[in-house]
PDB file of C-alpha atoms in Angstrom:
ATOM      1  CA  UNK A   1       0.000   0.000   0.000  1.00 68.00           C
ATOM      2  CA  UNK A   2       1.463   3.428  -0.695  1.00 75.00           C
ATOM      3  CA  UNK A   3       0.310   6.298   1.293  1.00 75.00           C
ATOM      4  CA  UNK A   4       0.681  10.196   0.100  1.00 72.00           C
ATOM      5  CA  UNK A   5       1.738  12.500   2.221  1.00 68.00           C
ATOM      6  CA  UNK A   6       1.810  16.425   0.532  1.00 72.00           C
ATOM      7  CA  UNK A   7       4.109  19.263   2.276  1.00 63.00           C
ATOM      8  CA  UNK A   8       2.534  22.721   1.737  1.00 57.00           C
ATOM      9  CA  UNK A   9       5.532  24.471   2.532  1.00 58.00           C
ATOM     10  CA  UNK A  10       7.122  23.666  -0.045  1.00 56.00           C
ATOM     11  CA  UNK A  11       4.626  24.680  -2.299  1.00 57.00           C
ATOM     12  CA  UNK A  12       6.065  27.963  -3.902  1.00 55.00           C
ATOM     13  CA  UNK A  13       2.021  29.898  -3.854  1.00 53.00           C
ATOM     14  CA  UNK A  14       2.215  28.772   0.400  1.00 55.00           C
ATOM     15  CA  UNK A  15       4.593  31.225   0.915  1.00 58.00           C
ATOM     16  CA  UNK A  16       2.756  34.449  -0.600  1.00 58.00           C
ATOM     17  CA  UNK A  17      -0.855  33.706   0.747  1.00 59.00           C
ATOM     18  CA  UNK A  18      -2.256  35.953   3.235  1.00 60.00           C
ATOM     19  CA  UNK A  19      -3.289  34.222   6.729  1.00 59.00           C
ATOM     20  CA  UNK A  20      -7.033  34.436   5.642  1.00 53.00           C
ATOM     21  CA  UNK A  21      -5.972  32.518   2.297  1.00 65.00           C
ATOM     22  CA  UNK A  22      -4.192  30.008   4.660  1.00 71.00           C
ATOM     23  CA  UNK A  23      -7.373  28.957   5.977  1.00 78.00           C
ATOM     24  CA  UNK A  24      -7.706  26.729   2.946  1.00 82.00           C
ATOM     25  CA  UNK A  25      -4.680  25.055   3.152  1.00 84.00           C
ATOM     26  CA  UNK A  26      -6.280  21.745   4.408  1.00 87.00           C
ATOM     27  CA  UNK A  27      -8.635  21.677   1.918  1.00 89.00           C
ATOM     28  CA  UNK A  28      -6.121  21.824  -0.764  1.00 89.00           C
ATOM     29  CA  UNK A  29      -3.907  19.334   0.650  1.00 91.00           C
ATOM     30  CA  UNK A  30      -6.847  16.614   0.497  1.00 93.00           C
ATOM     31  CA  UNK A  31      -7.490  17.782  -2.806  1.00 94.00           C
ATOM     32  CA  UNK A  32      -4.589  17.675  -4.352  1.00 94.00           C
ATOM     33  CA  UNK A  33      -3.598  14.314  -2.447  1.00 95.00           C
ATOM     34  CA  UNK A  34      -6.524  12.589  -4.429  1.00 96.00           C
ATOM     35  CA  UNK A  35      -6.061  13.938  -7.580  1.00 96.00           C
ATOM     36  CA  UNK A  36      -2.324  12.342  -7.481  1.00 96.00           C
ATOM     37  CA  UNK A  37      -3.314   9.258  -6.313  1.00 96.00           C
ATOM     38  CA  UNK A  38      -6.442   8.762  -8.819  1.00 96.00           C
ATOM     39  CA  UNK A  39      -5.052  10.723 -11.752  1.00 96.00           C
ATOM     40  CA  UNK A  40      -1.908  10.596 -11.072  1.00 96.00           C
ATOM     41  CA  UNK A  41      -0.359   7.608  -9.392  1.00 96.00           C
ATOM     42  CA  UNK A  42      -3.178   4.966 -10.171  1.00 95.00           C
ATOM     43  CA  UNK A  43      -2.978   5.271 -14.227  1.00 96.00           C
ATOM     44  CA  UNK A  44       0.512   5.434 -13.977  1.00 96.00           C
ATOM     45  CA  UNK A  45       1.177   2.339 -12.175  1.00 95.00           C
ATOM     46  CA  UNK A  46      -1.815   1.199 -14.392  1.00 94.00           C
ATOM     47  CA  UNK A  47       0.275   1.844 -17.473  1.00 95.00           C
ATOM     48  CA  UNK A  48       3.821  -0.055 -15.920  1.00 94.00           C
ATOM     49  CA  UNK A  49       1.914  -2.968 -14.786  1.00 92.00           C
ATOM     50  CA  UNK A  50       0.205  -3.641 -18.229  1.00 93.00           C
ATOM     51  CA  UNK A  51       3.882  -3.337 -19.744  1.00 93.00           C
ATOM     52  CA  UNK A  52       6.042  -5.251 -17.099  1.00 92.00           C
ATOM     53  CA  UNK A  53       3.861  -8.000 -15.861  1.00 90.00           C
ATOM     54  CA  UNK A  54       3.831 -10.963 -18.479  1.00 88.00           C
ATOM     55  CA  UNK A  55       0.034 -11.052 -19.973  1.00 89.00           C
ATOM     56  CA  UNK A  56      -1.672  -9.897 -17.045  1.00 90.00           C
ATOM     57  CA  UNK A  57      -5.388 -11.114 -16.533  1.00 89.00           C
ATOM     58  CA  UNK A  58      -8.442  -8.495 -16.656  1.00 91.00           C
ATOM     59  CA  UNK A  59      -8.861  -8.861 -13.489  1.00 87.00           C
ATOM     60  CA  UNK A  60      -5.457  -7.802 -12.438  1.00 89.00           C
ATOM     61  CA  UNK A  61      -5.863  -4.928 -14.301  1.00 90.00           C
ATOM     62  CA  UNK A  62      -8.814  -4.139 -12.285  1.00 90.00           C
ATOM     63  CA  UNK A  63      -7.118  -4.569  -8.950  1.00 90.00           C
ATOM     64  CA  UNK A  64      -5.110  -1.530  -8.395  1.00 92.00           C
ATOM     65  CA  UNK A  65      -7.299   1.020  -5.963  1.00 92.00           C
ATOM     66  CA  UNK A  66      -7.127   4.509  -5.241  1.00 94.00           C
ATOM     67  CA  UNK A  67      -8.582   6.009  -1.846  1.00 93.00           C
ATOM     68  CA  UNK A  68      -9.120   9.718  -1.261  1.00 94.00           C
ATOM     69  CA  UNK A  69      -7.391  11.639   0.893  1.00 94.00           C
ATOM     70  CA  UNK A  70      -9.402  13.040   4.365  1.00 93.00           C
ATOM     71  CA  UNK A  71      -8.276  15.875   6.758  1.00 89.00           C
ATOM     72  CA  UNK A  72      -6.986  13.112   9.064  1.00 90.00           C
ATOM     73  CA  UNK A  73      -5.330  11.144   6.572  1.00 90.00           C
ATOM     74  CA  UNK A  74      -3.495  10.767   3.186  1.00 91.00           C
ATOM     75  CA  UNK A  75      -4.615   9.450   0.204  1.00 94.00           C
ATOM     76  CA  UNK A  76      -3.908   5.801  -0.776  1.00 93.00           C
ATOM     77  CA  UNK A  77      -2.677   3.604  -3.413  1.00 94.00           C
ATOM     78  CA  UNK A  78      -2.797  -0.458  -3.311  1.00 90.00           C
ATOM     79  CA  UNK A  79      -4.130  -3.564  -4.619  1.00 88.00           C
ATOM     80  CA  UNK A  80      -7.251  -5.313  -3.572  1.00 80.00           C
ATOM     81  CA  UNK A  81      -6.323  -7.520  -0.711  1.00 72.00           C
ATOM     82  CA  UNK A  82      -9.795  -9.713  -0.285  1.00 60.00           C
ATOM     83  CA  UNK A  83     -11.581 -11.097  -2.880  1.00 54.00           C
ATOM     84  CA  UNK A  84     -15.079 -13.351  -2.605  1.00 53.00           C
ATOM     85  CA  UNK A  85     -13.118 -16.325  -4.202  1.00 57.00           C
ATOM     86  CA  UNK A  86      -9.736 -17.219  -5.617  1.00 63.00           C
ATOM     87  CA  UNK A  87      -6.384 -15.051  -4.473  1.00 72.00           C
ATOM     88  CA  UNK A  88      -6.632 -11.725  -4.114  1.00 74.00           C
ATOM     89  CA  UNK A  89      -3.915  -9.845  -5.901  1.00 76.00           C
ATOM     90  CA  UNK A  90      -2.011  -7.705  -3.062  1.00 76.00           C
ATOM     91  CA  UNK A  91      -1.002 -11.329  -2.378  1.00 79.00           C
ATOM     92  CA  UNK A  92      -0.195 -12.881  -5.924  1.00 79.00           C
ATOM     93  CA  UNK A  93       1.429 -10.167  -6.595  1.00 85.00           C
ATOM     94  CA  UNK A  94       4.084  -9.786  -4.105  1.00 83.00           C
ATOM     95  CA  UNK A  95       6.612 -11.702  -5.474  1.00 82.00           C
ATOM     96  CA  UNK A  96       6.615  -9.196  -9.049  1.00 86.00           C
ATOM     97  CA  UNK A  97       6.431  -6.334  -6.516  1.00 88.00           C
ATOM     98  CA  UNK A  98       9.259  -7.139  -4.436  1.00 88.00           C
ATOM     99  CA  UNK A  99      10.949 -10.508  -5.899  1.00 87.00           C
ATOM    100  CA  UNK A 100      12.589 -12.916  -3.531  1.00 88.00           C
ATOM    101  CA  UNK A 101      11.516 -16.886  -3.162  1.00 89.00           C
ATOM    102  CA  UNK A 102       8.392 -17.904  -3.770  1.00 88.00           C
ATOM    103  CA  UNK A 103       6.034 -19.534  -1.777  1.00 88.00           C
ATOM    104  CA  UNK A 104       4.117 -22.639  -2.050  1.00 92.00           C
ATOM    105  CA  UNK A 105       0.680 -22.463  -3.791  1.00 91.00           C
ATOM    106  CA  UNK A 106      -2.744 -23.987  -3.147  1.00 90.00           C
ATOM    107  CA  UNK A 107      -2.097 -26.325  -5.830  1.00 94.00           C
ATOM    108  CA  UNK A 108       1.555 -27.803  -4.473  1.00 95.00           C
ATOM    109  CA  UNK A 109       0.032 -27.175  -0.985  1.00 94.00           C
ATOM    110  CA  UNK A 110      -2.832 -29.947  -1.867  1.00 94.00           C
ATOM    111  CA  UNK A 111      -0.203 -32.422  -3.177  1.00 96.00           C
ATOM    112  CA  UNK A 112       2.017 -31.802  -0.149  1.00 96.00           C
ATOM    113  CA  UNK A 113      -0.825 -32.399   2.566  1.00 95.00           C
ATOM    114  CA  UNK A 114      -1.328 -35.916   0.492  1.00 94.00           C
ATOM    115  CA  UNK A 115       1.646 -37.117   0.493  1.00 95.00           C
ATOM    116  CA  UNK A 116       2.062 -36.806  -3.032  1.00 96.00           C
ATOM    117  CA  UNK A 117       4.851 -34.137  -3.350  1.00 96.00           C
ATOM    118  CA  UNK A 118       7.978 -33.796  -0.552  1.00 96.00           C
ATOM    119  CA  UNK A 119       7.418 -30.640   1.345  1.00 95.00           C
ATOM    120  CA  UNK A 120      10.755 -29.052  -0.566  1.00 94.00           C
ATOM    121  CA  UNK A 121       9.625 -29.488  -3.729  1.00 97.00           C
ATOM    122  CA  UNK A 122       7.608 -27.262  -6.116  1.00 97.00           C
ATOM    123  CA  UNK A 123       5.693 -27.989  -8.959  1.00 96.00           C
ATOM    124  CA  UNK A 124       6.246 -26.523 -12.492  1.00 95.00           C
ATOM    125  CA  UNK A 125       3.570 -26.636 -15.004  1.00 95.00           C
ATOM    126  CA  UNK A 126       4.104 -27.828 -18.802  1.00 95.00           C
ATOM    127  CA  UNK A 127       3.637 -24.633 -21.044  1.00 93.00           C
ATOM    128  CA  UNK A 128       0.659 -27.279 -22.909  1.00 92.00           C
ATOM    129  CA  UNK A 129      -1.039 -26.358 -19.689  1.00 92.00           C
ATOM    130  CA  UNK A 130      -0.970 -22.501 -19.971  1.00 93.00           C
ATOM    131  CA  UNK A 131      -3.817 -20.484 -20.850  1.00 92.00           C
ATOM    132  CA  UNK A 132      -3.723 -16.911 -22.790  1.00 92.00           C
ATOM    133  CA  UNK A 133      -2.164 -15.193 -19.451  1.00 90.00           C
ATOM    134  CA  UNK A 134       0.512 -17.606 -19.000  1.00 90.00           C
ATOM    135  CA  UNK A 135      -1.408 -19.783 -15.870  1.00 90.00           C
ATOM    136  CA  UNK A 136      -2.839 -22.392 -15.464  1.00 93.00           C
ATOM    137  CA  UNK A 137      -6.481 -22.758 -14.973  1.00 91.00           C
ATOM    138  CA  UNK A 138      -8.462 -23.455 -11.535  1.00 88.00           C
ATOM    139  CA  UNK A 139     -10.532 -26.076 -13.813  1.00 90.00           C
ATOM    140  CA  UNK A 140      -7.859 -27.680 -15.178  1.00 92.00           C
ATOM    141  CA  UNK A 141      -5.948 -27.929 -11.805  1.00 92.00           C
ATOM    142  CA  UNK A 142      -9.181 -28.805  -9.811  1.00 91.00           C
ATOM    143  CA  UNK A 143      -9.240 -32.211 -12.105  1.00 91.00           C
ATOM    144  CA  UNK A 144      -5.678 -32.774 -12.002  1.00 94.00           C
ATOM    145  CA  UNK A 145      -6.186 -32.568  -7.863  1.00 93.00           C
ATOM    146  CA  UNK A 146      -9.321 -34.907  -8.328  1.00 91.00           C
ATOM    147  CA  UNK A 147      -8.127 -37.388 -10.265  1.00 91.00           C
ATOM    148  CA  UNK A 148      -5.487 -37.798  -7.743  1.00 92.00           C
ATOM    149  CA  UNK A 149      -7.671 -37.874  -4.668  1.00 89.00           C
ATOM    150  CA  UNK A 150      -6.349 -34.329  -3.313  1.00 84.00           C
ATOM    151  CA  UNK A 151      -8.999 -31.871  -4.325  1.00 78.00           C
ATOM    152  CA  UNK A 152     -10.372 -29.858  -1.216  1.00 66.00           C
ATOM    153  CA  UNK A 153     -13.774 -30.724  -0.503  1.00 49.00           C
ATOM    154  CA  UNK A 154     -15.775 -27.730   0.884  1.00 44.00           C
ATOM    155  CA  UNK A 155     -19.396 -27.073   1.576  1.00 41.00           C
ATOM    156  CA  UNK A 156     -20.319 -30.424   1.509  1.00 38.00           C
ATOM    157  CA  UNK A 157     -18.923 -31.134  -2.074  1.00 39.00           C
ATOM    158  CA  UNK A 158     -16.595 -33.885  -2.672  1.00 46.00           C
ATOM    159  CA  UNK A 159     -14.104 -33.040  -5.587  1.00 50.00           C
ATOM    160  CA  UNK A 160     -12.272 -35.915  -5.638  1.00 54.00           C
ATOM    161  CA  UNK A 161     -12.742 -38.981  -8.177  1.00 46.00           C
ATOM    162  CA  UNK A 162     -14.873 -41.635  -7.100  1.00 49.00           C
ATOM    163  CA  UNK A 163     -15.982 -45.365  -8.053  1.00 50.00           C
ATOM    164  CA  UNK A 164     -19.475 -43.541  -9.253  1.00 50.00           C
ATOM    165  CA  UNK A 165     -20.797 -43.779 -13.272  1.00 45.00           C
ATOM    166  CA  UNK A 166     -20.395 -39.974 -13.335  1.00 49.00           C
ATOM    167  CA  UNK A 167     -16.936 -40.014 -12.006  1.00 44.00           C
ATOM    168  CA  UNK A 168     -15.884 -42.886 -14.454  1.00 44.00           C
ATOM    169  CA  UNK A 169     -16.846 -41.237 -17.581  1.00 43.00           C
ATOM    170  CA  UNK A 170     -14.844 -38.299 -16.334  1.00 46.00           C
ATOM    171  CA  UNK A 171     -11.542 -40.599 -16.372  1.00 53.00           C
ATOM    172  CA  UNK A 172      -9.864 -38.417 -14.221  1.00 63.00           C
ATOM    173  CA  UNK A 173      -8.998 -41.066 -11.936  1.00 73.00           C
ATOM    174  CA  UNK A 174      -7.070 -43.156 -15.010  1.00 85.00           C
ATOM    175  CA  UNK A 175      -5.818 -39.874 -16.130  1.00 91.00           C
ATOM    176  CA  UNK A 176      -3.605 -38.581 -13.772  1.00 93.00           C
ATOM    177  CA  UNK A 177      -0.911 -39.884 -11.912  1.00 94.00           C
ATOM    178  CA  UNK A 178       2.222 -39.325  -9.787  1.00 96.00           C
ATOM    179  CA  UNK A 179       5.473 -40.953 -10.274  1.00 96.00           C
ATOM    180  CA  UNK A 180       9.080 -40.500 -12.098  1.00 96.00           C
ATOM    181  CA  UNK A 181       9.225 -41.527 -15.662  1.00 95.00           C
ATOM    182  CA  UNK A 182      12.500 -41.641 -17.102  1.00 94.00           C
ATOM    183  CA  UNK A 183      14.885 -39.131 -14.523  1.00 95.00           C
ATOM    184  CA  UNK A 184      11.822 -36.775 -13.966  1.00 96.00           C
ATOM    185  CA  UNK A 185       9.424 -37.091 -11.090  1.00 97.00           C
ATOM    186  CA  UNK A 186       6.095 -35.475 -11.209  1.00 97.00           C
ATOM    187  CA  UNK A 187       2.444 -35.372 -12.230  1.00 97.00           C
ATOM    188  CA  UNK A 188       1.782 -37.537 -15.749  1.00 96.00           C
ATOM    189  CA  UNK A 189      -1.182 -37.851 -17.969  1.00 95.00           C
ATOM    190  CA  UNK A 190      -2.130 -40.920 -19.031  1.00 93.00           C
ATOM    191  CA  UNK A 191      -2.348 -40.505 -23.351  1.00 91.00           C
ATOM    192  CA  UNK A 192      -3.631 -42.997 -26.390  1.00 89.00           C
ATOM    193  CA  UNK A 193      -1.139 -46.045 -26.819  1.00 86.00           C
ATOM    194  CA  UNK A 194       0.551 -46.325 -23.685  1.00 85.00           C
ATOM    195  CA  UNK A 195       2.285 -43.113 -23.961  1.00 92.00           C
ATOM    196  CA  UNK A 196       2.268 -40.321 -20.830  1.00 94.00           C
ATOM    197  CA  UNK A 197       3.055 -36.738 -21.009  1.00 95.00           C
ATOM    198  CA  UNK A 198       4.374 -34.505 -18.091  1.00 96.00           C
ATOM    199  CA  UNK A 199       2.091 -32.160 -16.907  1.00 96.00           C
ATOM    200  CA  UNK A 200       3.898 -30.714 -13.778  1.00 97.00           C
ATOM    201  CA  UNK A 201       6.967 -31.567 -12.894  1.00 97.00           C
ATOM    202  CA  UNK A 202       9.136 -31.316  -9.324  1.00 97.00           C
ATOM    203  CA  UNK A 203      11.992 -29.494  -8.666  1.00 96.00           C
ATOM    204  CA  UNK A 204      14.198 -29.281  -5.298  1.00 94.00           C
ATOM    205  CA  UNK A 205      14.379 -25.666  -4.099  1.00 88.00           C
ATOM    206  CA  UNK A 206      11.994 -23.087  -4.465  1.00 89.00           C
ATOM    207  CA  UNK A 207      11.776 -20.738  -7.857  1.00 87.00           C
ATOM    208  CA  UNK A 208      13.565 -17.511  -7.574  1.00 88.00           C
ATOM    209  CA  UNK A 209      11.937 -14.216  -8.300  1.00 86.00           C
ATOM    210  CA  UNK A 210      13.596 -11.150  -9.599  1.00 89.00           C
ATOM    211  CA  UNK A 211      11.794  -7.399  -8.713  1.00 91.00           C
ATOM    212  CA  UNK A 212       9.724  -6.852 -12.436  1.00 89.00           C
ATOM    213  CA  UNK A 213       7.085  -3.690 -11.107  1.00 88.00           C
ATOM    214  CA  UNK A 214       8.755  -2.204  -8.405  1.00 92.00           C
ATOM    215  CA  UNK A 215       5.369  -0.779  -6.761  1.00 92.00           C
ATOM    216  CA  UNK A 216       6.429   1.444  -4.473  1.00 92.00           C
ATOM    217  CA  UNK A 217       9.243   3.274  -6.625  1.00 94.00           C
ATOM    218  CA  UNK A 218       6.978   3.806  -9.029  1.00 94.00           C
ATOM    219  CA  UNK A 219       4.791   5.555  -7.219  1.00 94.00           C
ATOM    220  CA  UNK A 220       6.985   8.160  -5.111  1.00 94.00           C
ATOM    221  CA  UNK A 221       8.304   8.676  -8.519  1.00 95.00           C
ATOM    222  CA  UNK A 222       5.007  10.080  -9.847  1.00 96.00           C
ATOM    223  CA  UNK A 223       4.535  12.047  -6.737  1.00 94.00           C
ATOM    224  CA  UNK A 224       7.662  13.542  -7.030  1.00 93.00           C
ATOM    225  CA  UNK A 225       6.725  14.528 -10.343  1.00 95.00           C
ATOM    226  CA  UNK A 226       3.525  15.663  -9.929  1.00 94.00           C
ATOM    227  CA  UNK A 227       3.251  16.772  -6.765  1.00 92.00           C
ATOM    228  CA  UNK A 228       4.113  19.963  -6.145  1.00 90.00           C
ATOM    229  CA  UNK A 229       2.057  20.958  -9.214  1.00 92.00           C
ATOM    230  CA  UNK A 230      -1.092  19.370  -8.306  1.00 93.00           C
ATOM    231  CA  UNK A 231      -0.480  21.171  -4.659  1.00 90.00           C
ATOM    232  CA  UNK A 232      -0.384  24.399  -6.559  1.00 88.00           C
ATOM    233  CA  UNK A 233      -3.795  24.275  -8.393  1.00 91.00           C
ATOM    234  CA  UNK A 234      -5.078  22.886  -5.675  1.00 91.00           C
ATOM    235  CA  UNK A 235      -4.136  25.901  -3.423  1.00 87.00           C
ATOM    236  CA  UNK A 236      -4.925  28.490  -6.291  1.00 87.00           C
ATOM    237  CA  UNK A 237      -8.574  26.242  -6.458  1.00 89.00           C
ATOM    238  CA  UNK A 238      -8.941  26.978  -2.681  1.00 84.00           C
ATOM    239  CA  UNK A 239      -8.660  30.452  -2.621  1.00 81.00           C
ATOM    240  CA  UNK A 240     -10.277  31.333  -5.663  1.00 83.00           C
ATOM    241  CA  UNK A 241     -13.659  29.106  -4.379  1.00 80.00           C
ATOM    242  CA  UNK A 242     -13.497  30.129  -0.925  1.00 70.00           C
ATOM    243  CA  UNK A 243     -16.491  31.746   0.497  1.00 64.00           C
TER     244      UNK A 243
END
C-alpha cells in the first residue's frame, strides 16, 4: 500500500498567501492528495503494470485502488487484498512487486498435505497447460487434484474422483498420476497407446523471483513529479472558491 503524504511548505504559492488565504490550506492538501493518487499515481502504475507484468489477466488490471485523501489522513494507493473467491492480488502479486523466493501455492500445498509431493519441492507446469495469461487454470488444476484424490472438498462437495458412473466417464482417476518416468518425477497424464506426457513436474528448491514492477518506486516517482504541481492548483482552487 502506498500512502501520500503532501508538504505545503514547499509549495512555492504557500509562501505568498495571506493568513485568511491560509485557511484553505487543508482543503487543498486533500485535494490535491486525491487527484495524485487517482489521476496521477493509479494510471501510472496502471500503465507499468500492463507493460512489465507478463500477460496480465483483466482482473489484475482491475485490482489496483485509489482512496481519497481526508483531513486526518493521506490518500492511498494499493491492490485489492480480499476477494469473494480465488487469491486476491495484493497477495499474488508480491513476489513481481518485491521478488525474492516464492512460496508454495494452493495447488503444491494440496499435493504436499497428500503425500504426493515432498514438502521441498515445487511444482512446475508444462507450457501445454498454460492459458492466454501464462497460468494455469483453476478447472484444469481442480481435475488434475481430483483425479489424484487431493482436491479440497468444501461445503459439503466432494471433488475428488470416485468409483461412481459420473466419475468414471470423467476418467480423471485413469488420467492422472504421480510418479518418475525416465529421470523426472512429477504429475503424468495418461495418453492414447501407452504413452504419458508430463504435466507438472518437481523441482528441489523453491523458484527464484527477480523485482519486475517495483510498486512502491513507481509511485513516489510520480509524486515527485507531480506533486508539487497538483499542490499548486489545488491551493490556487482553494482560494479562488473560498467563500
Amino acid at each position: 500500500m502506498l500512502d501520500l503524504k503532501l508538504d505545503i511548505d514547499s509549495a512555492p504559492l504557500a509562501r505568498e498567501i495571506s493568513d485568511i488565504q491560509r485557511k484553505q490550506i487543508p482543503f487543498a492538501l486533500v485535494l490535491a492528495q486525491t487527484r495524485l493518487a487517482t489521476n496521477r499515481i493509479k494510471p501510472g502504475i496502471a500503465e507499468v503494470m500492463g507493460k512489465r507484468l507478463d500477460r496480465p489477466t483483466p482482473t489484475t488490471m482491475r485490482s489496483l485502488f485509489a482512496q481519497a485523501a481526508t483531513k486526518s489522513r493521506g490518500a492511498k494507493v494499493w491492490f485489492k487484498d480480499q476477494w469473494t473467491t480465488g487469491i486476491p492480488a495484493d497477495t499474488y502479486l508480491q513476489q513481481a512487486v518485491q521478488g525474492g523466493v516464492r512460496a508454495h501455492k494452493r495447488f503444491e500445498k494440496s499435493l504436499i498435505a497428500h503425500g504426493l509431493m515432498k514438502a521441498g519441492q515445487f511444482a512446475v507446469p508444462n507450457a501445454d497447460l498454460l492459458n492466454q495469461y501464462g497460468n494455469v487454470s483453476r478447472g484444469v488444476m481442480t481435475r488434475i487434484l481430483s483425479g489424484l484424490g487431493a482436491a479440497e472438498g468444501r461445503r459439503g462437495y466432494q471433488a475428488n474422483a470416485t468409483g461412481s458412473k459420473r466419475s468414471k466417464r470423467k476418467g480423471n482417476a485413469e488420467r492422472f498420476f504421480v510418479g518418475t518416468v525416465g529421470d523426472d518425477t512429477g504429475v503424468w497424464e495418461r495418453k492414447p497407446r501407452k504413452q504419458v506426457a508430463p504435466v507438472f513436474l518437481y523441482t528441489d528448491g523453491a523458484p527464484q523471483y527477480r523485482v519486475i514492477f517495483p510498486f512502491f518506486k513507481i509511485g513516489e516517482n510520480i509524486a515527485k513529479a507531480h506533486g508539487q504541481a497538483e499542490l499548486a492548483n489545488a491551493l490556487r482552487e482553494a482560494i479562488l472558491t473560498a467563500k
